[in-house]
Amino acid sequence: SLYIEGSLSGKVYFVVDYNDGSVFVSPVIGANVGINAPHTWSDRGTYYGKAWAIDPISGVRSEVTEFTVVIE
């Protein structure tokens, strides 16, 4: 979960960073709303991503969640 404990605004934006150099940043949304981060894969292989949420008012950041995507 990327919820930020004690979010001042009750809103966050999400950042998803992939090891292929691409970054997705969501608009500011409700802290309890999930996202669908679109991504275009350039080739087959294993991609490693990191995602986190940021409170736009306080700048407080959630812990980073790491994930792996395999495109065959």
PDB file of N, CA, C and O in Angstrom:
ATOM      1  N   SER A   1       0.832  -1.190   0.000  1.00  0.00           N
ATOM      2  CA  SER A   1       0.000   0.000   0.000  1.00  0.00           C
ATOM      3  C   SER A   1       0.876   1.252   0.000  1.00  0.00           C
ATOM      4  O   SER A   1       1.900   1.291   0.651  1.00  0.00           O
ATOM      5  N   LEU A   2       0.434   2.249  -0.735  1.00  0.00           N
ATOM      6  CA  LEU A   2       1.205   3.489  -0.815  1.00  0.00           C
ATOM      7  C   LEU A   2       0.523   4.614  -0.042  1.00  0.00           C
ATOM      8  O   LEU A   2       0.835   5.765  -0.222  1.00  0.00           O
ATOM      9  N   TYR A   3      -0.425   4.273   0.827  1.00  0.00           N
ATOM     10  CA  TYR A   3      -1.101   5.299   1.619  1.00  0.00           C
ATOM     11  C   TYR A   3      -0.111   5.984   2.545  1.00  0.00           C
ATOM     12  O   TYR A   3       0.768   5.344   3.119  1.00  0.00           O
ATOM     13  N   ILE A   4      -0.237   7.285   2.680  1.00  0.00           N
ATOM     14  CA  ILE A   4       0.661   8.041   3.553  1.00  0.00           C
ATOM     15  C   ILE A   4      -0.039   8.310   4.871  1.00  0.00           C
ATOM     16  O   ILE A   4      -1.053   9.005   4.922  1.00  0.00           O
ATOM     17  N   GLU A   5       0.481   7.750   5.919  1.00  0.00           N
ATOM     18  CA  GLU A   5      -0.080   7.959   7.252  1.00  0.00           C
ATOM     19  C   GLU A   5       0.026   9.430   7.615  1.00  0.00           C
ATOM     20  O   GLU A   5       1.082  10.037   7.472  1.00  0.00           O
ATOM     21  N   GLY A   6      -1.084  10.029   8.023  1.00  0.00           N
ATOM     22  CA  GLY A   6      -1.062  11.421   8.444  1.00  0.00           C
ATOM     23  C   GLY A   6      -1.024  12.406   7.290  1.00  0.00           C
ATOM     24  O   GLY A   6      -0.594  13.540   7.456  1.00  0.00           O
ATOM     25  N   SER A   7      -1.487  12.004   6.114  1.00  0.00           N
ATOM     26  CA  SER A   7      -1.525  12.919   4.971  1.00  0.00           C
ATOM     27  C   SER A   7      -2.328  14.157   5.341  1.00  0.00           C
ATOM     28  O   SER A   7      -3.463  14.061   5.794  1.00  0.00           O
ATOM     29  N   LEU A   8      -1.729  15.326   5.182  1.00  0.00           N
ATOM     30  CA  LEU A   8      -2.399  16.561   5.566  1.00  0.00           C
ATOM     31  C   LEU A   8      -3.583  16.884   4.669  1.00  0.00           C
ATOM     32  O   LEU A   8      -4.589  17.402   5.112  1.00  0.00           O
ATOM     33  N   SER A   9      -3.464  16.555   3.389  1.00  0.00           N
ATOM     34  CA  SER A   9      -4.489  16.944   2.429  1.00  0.00           C
ATOM     35  C   SER A   9      -5.501  15.847   2.152  1.00  0.00           C
ATOM     36  O   SER A   9      -6.565  16.120   1.610  1.00  0.00           O
ATOM     37  N   GLY A  10      -5.189  14.601   2.509  1.00  0.00           N
ATOM     38  CA  GLY A  10      -6.048  13.486   2.136  1.00  0.00           C
ATOM     39  C   GLY A  10      -5.925  13.169   0.659  1.00  0.00           C
ATOM     40  O   GLY A  10      -6.686  12.392   0.110  1.00  0.00           O
ATOM     41  N   LYS A  11      -4.956  13.805   0.006  1.00  0.00           N
ATOM     42  CA  LYS A  11      -4.715  13.575  -1.412  1.00  0.00           C
ATOM     43  C   LYS A  11      -3.237  13.271  -1.626  1.00  0.00           C
ATOM     44  O   LYS A  11      -2.402  13.640  -0.813  1.00  0.00           O
ATOM     45  N   VAL A  12      -2.942  12.587  -2.710  1.00  0.00           N
ATOM     46  CA  VAL A  12      -1.563  12.234  -3.040  1.00  0.00           C
ATOM     47  C   VAL A  12      -1.391  12.266  -4.551  1.00  0.00           C
ATOM     48  O   VAL A  12      -2.358  12.324  -5.297  1.00  0.00           O
ATOM     49  N   TYR A  13      -0.143  12.239  -4.986  1.00  0.00           N
ATOM     50  CA  TYR A  13       0.119  11.868  -6.369  1.00  0.00           C
ATOM     51  C   TYR A  13       1.116  10.731  -6.339  1.00  0.00           C
ATOM     52  O   TYR A  13       1.878  10.572  -5.394  1.00  0.00           O
ATOM     53  N   PHE A  14       1.027   9.877  -7.356  1.00  0.00           N
ATOM     54  CA  PHE A  14       1.849   8.683  -7.418  1.00  0.00           C
ATOM     55  C   PHE A  14       2.953   8.851  -8.444  1.00  0.00           C
ATOM     56  O   PHE A  14       2.750   9.475  -9.484  1.00  0.00           O
ATOM     57  N   VAL A  15       4.109   8.294  -8.143  1.00  0.00           N
ATOM     58  CA  VAL A  15       5.235   8.265  -9.071  1.00  0.00           C
ATOM     59  C   VAL A  15       5.599   6.799  -9.276  1.00  0.00           C
ATOM     60  O   VAL A  15       5.745   6.051  -8.308  1.00  0.00           O
ATOM     61  N   VAL A  16       5.714   6.394 -10.549  1.00  0.00           N
ATOM     62  CA  VAL A  16       6.154   5.039 -10.886  1.00  0.00           C
ATOM     63  C   VAL A  16       7.374   5.184 -11.792  1.00  0.00           C
ATOM     64  O   VAL A  16       7.303   5.813 -12.839  1.00  0.00           O
ATOM     65  N   ASP A  17       8.489   4.627 -11.348  1.00  0.00           N
ATOM     66  CA  ASP A  17       9.781   4.781 -12.028  1.00  0.00           C
ATOM     67  C   ASP A  17      10.254   3.404 -12.485  1.00  0.00           C
ATOM     68  O   ASP A  17      10.365   2.486 -11.674  1.00  0.00           O
ATOM     69  N   TYR A  18      10.493   3.254 -13.788  1.00  0.00           N
ATOM     70  CA  TYR A  18      10.945   1.976 -14.340  1.00  0.00           C
ATOM     71  C   TYR A  18      12.434   2.031 -14.661  1.00  0.00           C
ATOM     72  O   TYR A  18      12.962   3.087 -14.982  1.00  0.00           O
ATOM     73  N   ASN A  19      13.087   0.853 -14.654  1.00  0.00           N
ATOM     74  CA  ASN A  19      14.524   0.806 -14.926  1.00  0.00           C
ATOM     75  C   ASN A  19      14.849   1.048 -16.399  1.00  0.00           C
ATOM     76  O   ASN A  19      16.011   1.110 -16.771  1.00  0.00           O
ATOM     77  N   ASP A  20      13.847   1.211 -17.262  1.00  0.00           N
ATOM     78  CA  ASP A  20      14.127   1.542 -18.664  1.00  0.00           C
ATOM     79  C   ASP A  20      14.171   3.052 -18.877  1.00  0.00           C
ATOM     80  O   ASP A  20      14.242   3.532 -19.998  1.00  0.00           O
ATOM     81  N   GLY A  21      14.133   3.807 -17.793  1.00  0.00           N
ATOM     82  CA  GLY A  21      14.264   5.260 -17.877  1.00  0.00           C
ATOM     83  C   GLY A  21      12.960   6.017 -17.926  1.00  0.00           C
ATOM     84  O   GLY A  21      12.953   7.244 -17.916  1.00  0.00           O
ATOM     85  N   SER A  22      11.829   5.331 -17.973  1.00  0.00           N
ATOM     86  CA  SER A  22      10.551   6.035 -18.044  1.00  0.00           C
ATOM     87  C   SER A  22       9.977   6.250 -16.643  1.00  0.00           C
ATOM     88  O   SER A  22      10.211   5.468 -15.730  1.00  0.00           O
ATOM     89  N   VAL A  23       9.232   7.339 -16.522  1.00  0.00           N
ATOM     90  CA  VAL A  23       8.614   7.694 -15.242  1.00  0.00           C
ATOM     91  C   VAL A  23       7.172   8.099 -15.513  1.00  0.00           C
ATOM     92  O   VAL A  23       6.888   8.826 -16.458  1.00  0.00           O
ATOM     93  N   PHE A  24       6.253   7.616 -14.680  1.00  0.00           N
ATOM     94  CA  PHE A  24       4.847   8.009 -14.742  1.00  0.00           C
ATOM     95  C   PHE A  24       4.532   8.795 -13.481  1.00  0.00           C
ATOM     96  O   PHE A  24       4.868   8.371 -12.380  1.00  0.00           O
ATOM     97  N   VAL A  25       3.874   9.950 -13.627  1.00  0.00           N
ATOM     98  CA  VAL A  25       3.433  10.744 -12.480  1.00  0.00           C
ATOM     99  C   VAL A  25       1.935  10.970 -12.644  1.00  0.00           C
ATOM    100  O   VAL A  25       1.485  11.493 -13.666  1.00  0.00           O
ATOM    101  N   SER A  26       1.165  10.570 -11.653  1.00  0.00           N
ATOM    102  CA  SER A  26      -0.293  10.722 -11.730  1.00  0.00           C
ATOM    103  C   SER A  26      -0.697  12.145 -11.363  1.00  0.00           C
ATOM    104  O   SER A  26       0.063  12.873 -10.729  1.00  0.00           O
ATOM    105  N   PRO A  27      -1.915  12.533 -11.725  1.00  0.00           N
ATOM    106  CA  PRO A  27      -2.447  13.781 -11.191  1.00  0.00           C
ATOM    107  C   PRO A  27      -2.704  13.608  -9.690  1.00  0.00           C
ATOM    108  O   PRO A  27      -2.681  12.489  -9.180  1.00  0.00           O
ATOM    109  N   VAL A  28      -2.960  14.688  -8.994  1.00  0.00           N
ATOM    110  CA  VAL A  28      -3.289  14.617  -7.565  1.00  0.00           C
ATOM    111  C   VAL A  28      -4.684  14.000  -7.442  1.00  0.00           C
ATOM    112  O   VAL A  28      -5.628  14.452  -8.088  1.00  0.00           O
ATOM    113  N   ILE A  29      -4.784  12.927  -6.639  1.00  0.00           N
ATOM    114  CA  ILE A  29      -6.045  12.212  -6.461  1.00  0.00           C
ATOM    115  C   ILE A  29      -6.251  11.902  -4.988  1.00  0.00           C
ATOM    116  O   ILE A  29      -5.345  12.106  -4.172  1.00  0.00           O
ATOM    117  N   GLY A  30      -7.413  11.384  -4.656  1.00  0.00           N
ATOM    118  CA  GLY A  30      -7.706  11.001  -3.281  1.00  0.00           C
ATOM    119  C   GLY A  30      -6.728   9.939  -2.801  1.00  0.00           C
ATOM    120  O   GLY A  30      -6.336   9.047  -3.568  1.00  0.00           O
ATOM    121  N   ALA A  31      -6.323  10.008  -1.556  1.00  0.00           N
ATOM    122  CA  ALA A  31      -5.301   9.111  -1.010  1.00  0.00           C
ATOM    123  C   ALA A  31      -5.740   7.651  -0.990  1.00  0.00           C
ATOM    124  O   ALA A  31      -4.911   6.765  -0.908  1.00  0.00           O
ATOM    125  N   ASN A  32      -7.041   7.398  -1.078  1.00  0.00           N
ATOM    126  CA  ASN A  32      -7.521   6.016  -1.032  1.00  0.00           C
ATOM    127  C   ASN A  32      -7.890   5.477  -2.405  1.00  0.00           C
ATOM    128  O   ASN A  32      -8.517   4.440  -2.514  1.00  0.00           O
ATOM    129  N   VAL A  33      -7.524   6.185  -3.464  1.00  0.00           N
ATOM    130  CA  VAL A  33      -7.852   5.775  -4.831  1.00  0.00           C
ATOM    131  C   VAL A  33      -6.629   5.127  -5.459  1.00  0.00           C
ATOM    132  O   VAL A  33      -5.524   5.642  -5.356  1.00  0.00           O
ATOM    133  N   GLY A  34      -6.831   4.000  -6.122  1.00  0.00           N
ATOM    134  CA  GLY A  34      -5.722   3.340  -6.805  1.00  0.00           C
ATOM    135  C   GLY A  34      -5.494   3.961  -8.179  1.00  0.00           C
ATOM    136  O   GLY A  34      -6.291   4.769  -8.656  1.00  0.00           O
ATOM    137  N   ILE A  35      -4.405   3.585  -8.812  1.00  0.00           N
ATOM    138  CA  ILE A  35      -4.089   4.113 -10.141  1.00  0.00           C
ATOM    139  C   ILE A  35      -3.813   2.977 -11.113  1.00  0.00           C
ATOM    140  O   ILE A  35      -3.496   1.868 -10.711  1.00  0.00           O
ATOM    141  N   ASN A  36      -3.946   3.277 -12.377  1.00  0.00           N
ATOM    142  CA  ASN A  36      -3.501   2.396 -13.445  1.00  0.00           C
ATOM    143  C   ASN A  36      -2.415   3.174 -14.170  1.00  0.00           C
ATOM    144  O   ASN A  36      -2.699   4.147 -14.860  1.00  0.00           O
ATOM    145  N   ALA A  37      -1.167   2.782 -13.981  1.00  0.00           N
ATOM    146  CA  ALA A  37      -0.039   3.519 -14.570  1.00  0.00           C
ATOM    147  C   ALA A  37       0.286   2.933 -15.934  1.00  0.00           C
ATOM    148  O   ALA A  37       0.874   1.860 -16.019  1.00  0.00           O
ATOM    149  N   PRO A  38      -0.108   3.605 -17.019  1.00  0.00           N
ATOM    150  CA  PRO A  38       0.173   3.063 -18.349  1.00  0.00           C
ATOM    151  C   PRO A  38       1.668   3.059 -18.650  1.00  0.00           C
ATOM    152  O   PRO A  38       2.406   3.921 -18.192  1.00  0.00           O
ATOM    153  N   HIS A  39       2.095   2.049 -19.408  1.00  0.00           N
ATOM    154  CA  HIS A  39       3.506   1.962 -19.770  1.00  0.00           C
ATOM    155  C   HIS A  39       3.623   1.216 -21.095  1.00  0.00           C
ATOM    156  O   HIS A  39       2.929   0.228 -21.320  1.00  0.00           O
ATOM    157  N   THR A  40       4.484   1.673 -21.975  1.00  0.00           N
ATOM    158  CA  THR A  40       4.757   1.001 -23.242  1.00  0.00           C
ATOM    159  C   THR A  40       6.088   0.275 -23.119  1.00  0.00           C
ATOM    160  O   THR A  40       7.116   0.910 -22.887  1.00  0.00           O
ATOM    161  N   TRP A  41       6.046  -1.041 -23.242  1.00  0.00           N
ATOM    162  CA  TRP A  41       7.259  -1.840 -23.112  1.00  0.00           C
ATOM    163  C   TRP A  41       8.006  -1.809 -24.432  1.00  0.00           C
ATOM    164  O   TRP A  41       7.434  -2.037 -25.486  1.00  0.00           O
ATOM    165  N   SER A  42       9.292  -1.527 -24.416  1.00  0.00           N
ATOM    166  CA  SER A  42      10.075  -1.390 -25.633  1.00  0.00           C
ATOM    167  C   SER A  42      10.539  -2.735 -26.198  1.00  0.00           C
ATOM    168  O   SER A  42      10.828  -2.844 -27.380  1.00  0.00           O
ATOM    169  N   ASP A  43      10.595  -3.758 -25.370  1.00  0.00           N
ATOM    170  CA  ASP A  43      11.085  -5.051 -25.830  1.00  0.00           C
ATOM    171  C   ASP A  43      10.747  -6.105 -24.782  1.00  0.00           C
ATOM    172  O   ASP A  43      10.341  -5.770 -23.660  1.00  0.00           O
ATOM    173  N   ARG A  44      10.933  -7.349 -25.136  1.00  0.00           N
ATOM    174  CA  ARG A  44      10.771  -8.429 -24.158  1.00  0.00           C
ATOM    175  C   ARG A  44      11.865  -8.326 -23.106  1.00  0.00           C
ATOM    176  O   ARG A  44      12.940  -7.801 -23.374  1.00  0.00           O
ATOM    177  N   GLY A  45      11.575  -8.841 -21.949  1.00  0.00           N
ATOM    178  CA  GLY A  45      12.594  -8.841 -20.907  1.00  0.00           C
ATOM    179  C   GLY A  45      11.987  -8.634 -19.537  1.00  0.00           C
ATOM    180  O   GLY A  45      10.775  -8.651 -19.360  1.00  0.00           O
ATOM    181  N   THR A  46      12.839  -8.442 -18.585  1.00  0.00           N
ATOM    182  CA  THR A  46      12.428  -8.217 -17.197  1.00  0.00           C
ATOM    183  C   THR A  46      12.631  -6.754 -16.861  1.00  0.00           C
ATOM    184  O   THR A  46      13.710  -6.199 -17.087  1.00  0.00           O
ATOM    185  N   TYR A  47      11.587  -6.138 -16.367  1.00  0.00           N
ATOM    186  CA  TYR A  47      11.631  -4.727 -15.988  1.00  0.00           C
ATOM    187  C   TYR A  47      11.430  -4.615 -14.478  1.00  0.00           C
ATOM    188  O   TYR A  47      10.657  -5.368 -13.892  1.00  0.00           O
ATOM    189  N   TYR A  48      12.117  -3.675 -13.896  1.00  0.00           N
ATOM    190  CA  TYR A  48      12.027  -3.456 -12.454  1.00  0.00           C
ATOM    191  C   TYR A  48      11.468  -2.064 -12.225  1.00  0.00           C
ATOM    192  O   TYR A  48      11.939  -1.087 -12.818  1.00  0.00           O
ATOM    193  N   GLY A  49      10.464  -1.983 -11.398  1.00  0.00           N
ATOM    194  CA  GLY A  49       9.844  -0.696 -11.132  1.00  0.00           C
ATOM    195  C   GLY A  49       9.827  -0.369  -9.660  1.00  0.00           C
ATOM    196  O   GLY A  49       9.974  -1.244  -8.802  1.00  0.00           O
ATOM    197  N   LYS A  50       9.668   0.908  -9.400  1.00  0.00           N
ATOM    198  CA  LYS A  50       9.509   1.406  -8.038  1.00  0.00           C
ATOM    199  C   LYS A  50       8.347   2.390  -8.059  1.00  0.00           C
ATOM    200  O   LYS A  50       8.199   3.155  -9.014  1.00  0.00           O
ATOM    201  N   ALA A  51       7.541   2.372  -7.021  1.00  0.00           N
ATOM    202  CA  ALA A  51       6.400   3.283  -6.947  1.00  0.00           C
ATOM    203  C   ALA A  51       6.318   3.871  -5.549  1.00  0.00           C
ATOM    204  O   ALA A  51       6.650   3.216  -4.562  1.00  0.00           O
ATOM    205  N   TRP A  52       5.871   5.125  -5.480  1.00  0.00           N
ATOM    206  CA  TRP A  52       5.660   5.765  -4.188  1.00  0.00           C
ATOM    207  C   TRP A  52       4.612   6.856  -4.354  1.00  0.00           C
ATOM    208  O   TRP A  52       4.283   7.257  -5.460  1.00  0.00           O
ATOM    209  N   ALA A  53       4.080   7.295  -3.249  1.00  0.00           N
ATOM    210  CA  ALA A  53       3.076   8.359  -3.237  1.00  0.00           C
ATOM    211  C   ALA A  53       3.647   9.543  -2.472  1.00  0.00           C
ATOM    212  O   ALA A  53       4.442   9.383  -1.550  1.00  0.00           O
ATOM    213  N   ILE A  54       3.216  10.733  -2.868  1.00  0.00           N
ATOM    214  CA  ILE A  54       3.683  11.967  -2.220  1.00  0.00           C
ATOM    215  C   ILE A  54       2.487  12.836  -1.866  1.00  0.00           C
ATOM    216  O   ILE A  54       1.604  13.058  -2.704  1.00  0.00           O
ATOM    217  N   ASP A  55       2.439  13.327  -0.647  1.00  0.00           N
ATOM    218  CA  ASP A  55       1.413  14.286  -0.230  1.00  0.00           C
ATOM    219  C   ASP A  55       1.785  15.636  -0.834  1.00  0.00           C
ATOM    220  O   ASP A  55       2.878  16.143  -0.572  1.00  0.00           O
ATOM    221  N   PRO A  56       0.912  16.240  -1.656  1.00  0.00           N
ATOM    222  CA  PRO A  56       1.273  17.484  -2.347  1.00  0.00           C
ATOM    223  C   PRO A  56       1.408  18.696  -1.431  1.00  0.00           C
ATOM    224  O   PRO A  56       2.056  19.674  -1.801  1.00  0.00           O
ATOM    225  N   ILE A  57       0.842  18.638  -0.240  1.00  0.00           N
ATOM    226  CA  ILE A  57       0.924  19.789   0.669  1.00  0.00           C
ATOM    227  C   ILE A  57       2.174  19.713   1.547  1.00  0.00           C
ATOM    228  O   ILE A  57       2.951  20.648   1.621  1.00  0.00           O
ATOM    229  N   SER A  58       2.364  18.561   2.190  1.00  0.00           N
ATOM    230  CA  SER A  58       3.493  18.445   3.125  1.00  0.00           C
ATOM    231  C   SER A  58       4.767  17.952   2.450  1.00  0.00           C
ATOM    232  O   SER A  58       5.846  18.108   3.000  1.00  0.00           O
ATOM    233  N   GLY A  59       4.632  17.305   1.275  1.00  0.00           N
ATOM    234  CA  GLY A  59       5.799  16.731   0.626  1.00  0.00           C
ATOM    235  C   GLY A  59       6.230  15.402   1.233  1.00  0.00           C
ATOM    236  O   GLY A  59       7.216  14.822   0.821  1.00  0.00           O
ATOM    237  N   VAL A  60       5.465  14.894   2.207  1.00  0.00           N
ATOM    238  CA  VAL A  60       5.795  13.617   2.836  1.00  0.00           C
ATOM    239  C   VAL A  60       5.605  12.510   1.811  1.00  0.00           C
ATOM    240  O   VAL A  60       4.637  12.491   1.059  1.00  0.00           O
ATOM    241  N   ARG A  61       6.545  11.570   1.783  1.00  0.00           N
ATOM    242  CA  ARG A  61       6.528  10.486   0.808  1.00  0.00           C
ATOM    243  C   ARG A  61       6.302   9.149   1.493  1.00  0.00           C
ATOM    244  O   ARG A  61       6.801   8.920   2.594  1.00  0.00           O
ATOM    245  N   SER A  62       5.563   8.275   0.833  1.00  0.00           N
ATOM    246  CA  SER A  62       5.367   6.924   1.358  1.00  0.00           C
ATOM    247  C   SER A  62       6.655   6.121   1.182  1.00  0.00           C
ATOM    248  O   SER A  62       7.583   6.543   0.497  1.00  0.00           O
ATOM    249  N   GLU A  63       6.664   4.942   1.747  1.00  0.00           N
ATOM    250  CA  GLU A  63       7.772   4.031   1.483  1.00  0.00           C
ATOM    251  C   GLU A  63       7.709   3.622   0.017  1.00  0.00           C
ATOM    252  O   GLU A  63       6.647   3.609  -0.593  1.00  0.00           O
ATOM    253  N   VAL A  64       8.851   3.254  -0.537  1.00  0.00           N
ATOM    254  CA  VAL A  64       8.913   2.825  -1.934  1.00  0.00           C
ATOM    255  C   VAL A  64       8.513   1.354  -2.024  1.00  0.00           C
ATOM    256  O   VAL A  64       8.969   0.522  -1.247  1.00  0.00           O
ATOM    257  N   THR A  65       7.625   1.060  -2.963  1.00  0.00           N
ATOM    258  CA  THR A  65       7.242  -0.311  -3.257  1.00  0.00           C
ATOM    259  C   THR A  65       7.934  -0.729  -4.545  1.00  0.00           C
ATOM    260  O   THR A  65       7.867  -0.021  -5.547  1.00  0.00           O
ATOM    261  N   GLU A  66       8.635  -1.853  -4.519  1.00  0.00           N
ATOM    262  CA  GLU A  66       9.341  -2.340  -5.696  1.00  0.00           C
ATOM    263  C   GLU A  66       8.562  -3.500  -6.309  1.00  0.00           C
ATOM    264  O   GLU A  66       7.933  -4.278  -5.604  1.00  0.00           O
ATOM    265  N   PHE A  67       8.608  -3.616  -7.648  1.00  0.00           N
ATOM    266  CA  PHE A  67       7.912  -4.689  -8.328  1.00  0.00           C
ATOM    267  C   PHE A  67       8.677  -5.082  -9.588  1.00  0.00           C
ATOM    268  O   PHE A  67       9.522  -4.333 -10.068  1.00  0.00           O
ATOM    269  N   THR A  68       8.362  -6.263 -10.108  1.00  0.00           N
ATOM    270  CA  THR A  68       9.001  -6.794 -11.298  1.00  0.00           C
ATOM    271  C   THR A  68       7.941  -7.151 -12.321  1.00  0.00           C
ATOM    272  O   THR A  68       6.902  -7.721 -11.972  1.00  0.00           O
ATOM    273  N   VAL A  69       8.188  -6.819 -13.599  1.00  0.00           N
ATOM    274  CA  VAL A  69       7.296  -7.187 -14.688  1.00  0.00           C
ATOM    275  C   VAL A  69       8.116  -7.940 -15.715  1.00  0.00           C
ATOM    276  O   VAL A  69       9.175  -7.467 -16.152  1.00  0.00           O
ATOM    277  N   VAL A  70       7.644  -9.121 -16.135  1.00  0.00           N
ATOM    278  CA  VAL A  70       8.331  -9.917 -17.143  1.00  0.00           C
ATOM    279  C   VAL A  70       7.489  -9.907 -18.406  1.00  0.00           C
ATOM    280  O   VAL A  70       6.325 -10.311 -18.383  1.00  0.00           O
ATOM    281  N   ILE A  71       8.060  -9.435 -19.508  1.00  0.00           N
ATOM    282  CA  ILE A  71       7.384  -9.423 -20.796  1.00  0.00           C
ATOM    283  C   ILE A  71       8.020 -10.513 -21.661  1.00  0.00           C
ATOM    284  O   ILE A  71       9.213 -10.472 -21.941  1.00  0.00           O
ATOM    285  N   GLU A  72       7.211 -11.502 -22.031  1.00  0.00           N
ATOM    286  CA  GLU A  72       7.740 -12.634 -22.818  1.00  0.00           C
ATOM    287  C   GLU A  72       7.318 -12.553 -24.259  1.00  0.00           C
ATOM    288  O   GLU A  72       6.341 -12.029 -24.614  1.00  0.00           O
TER     289      GLU A  72
END
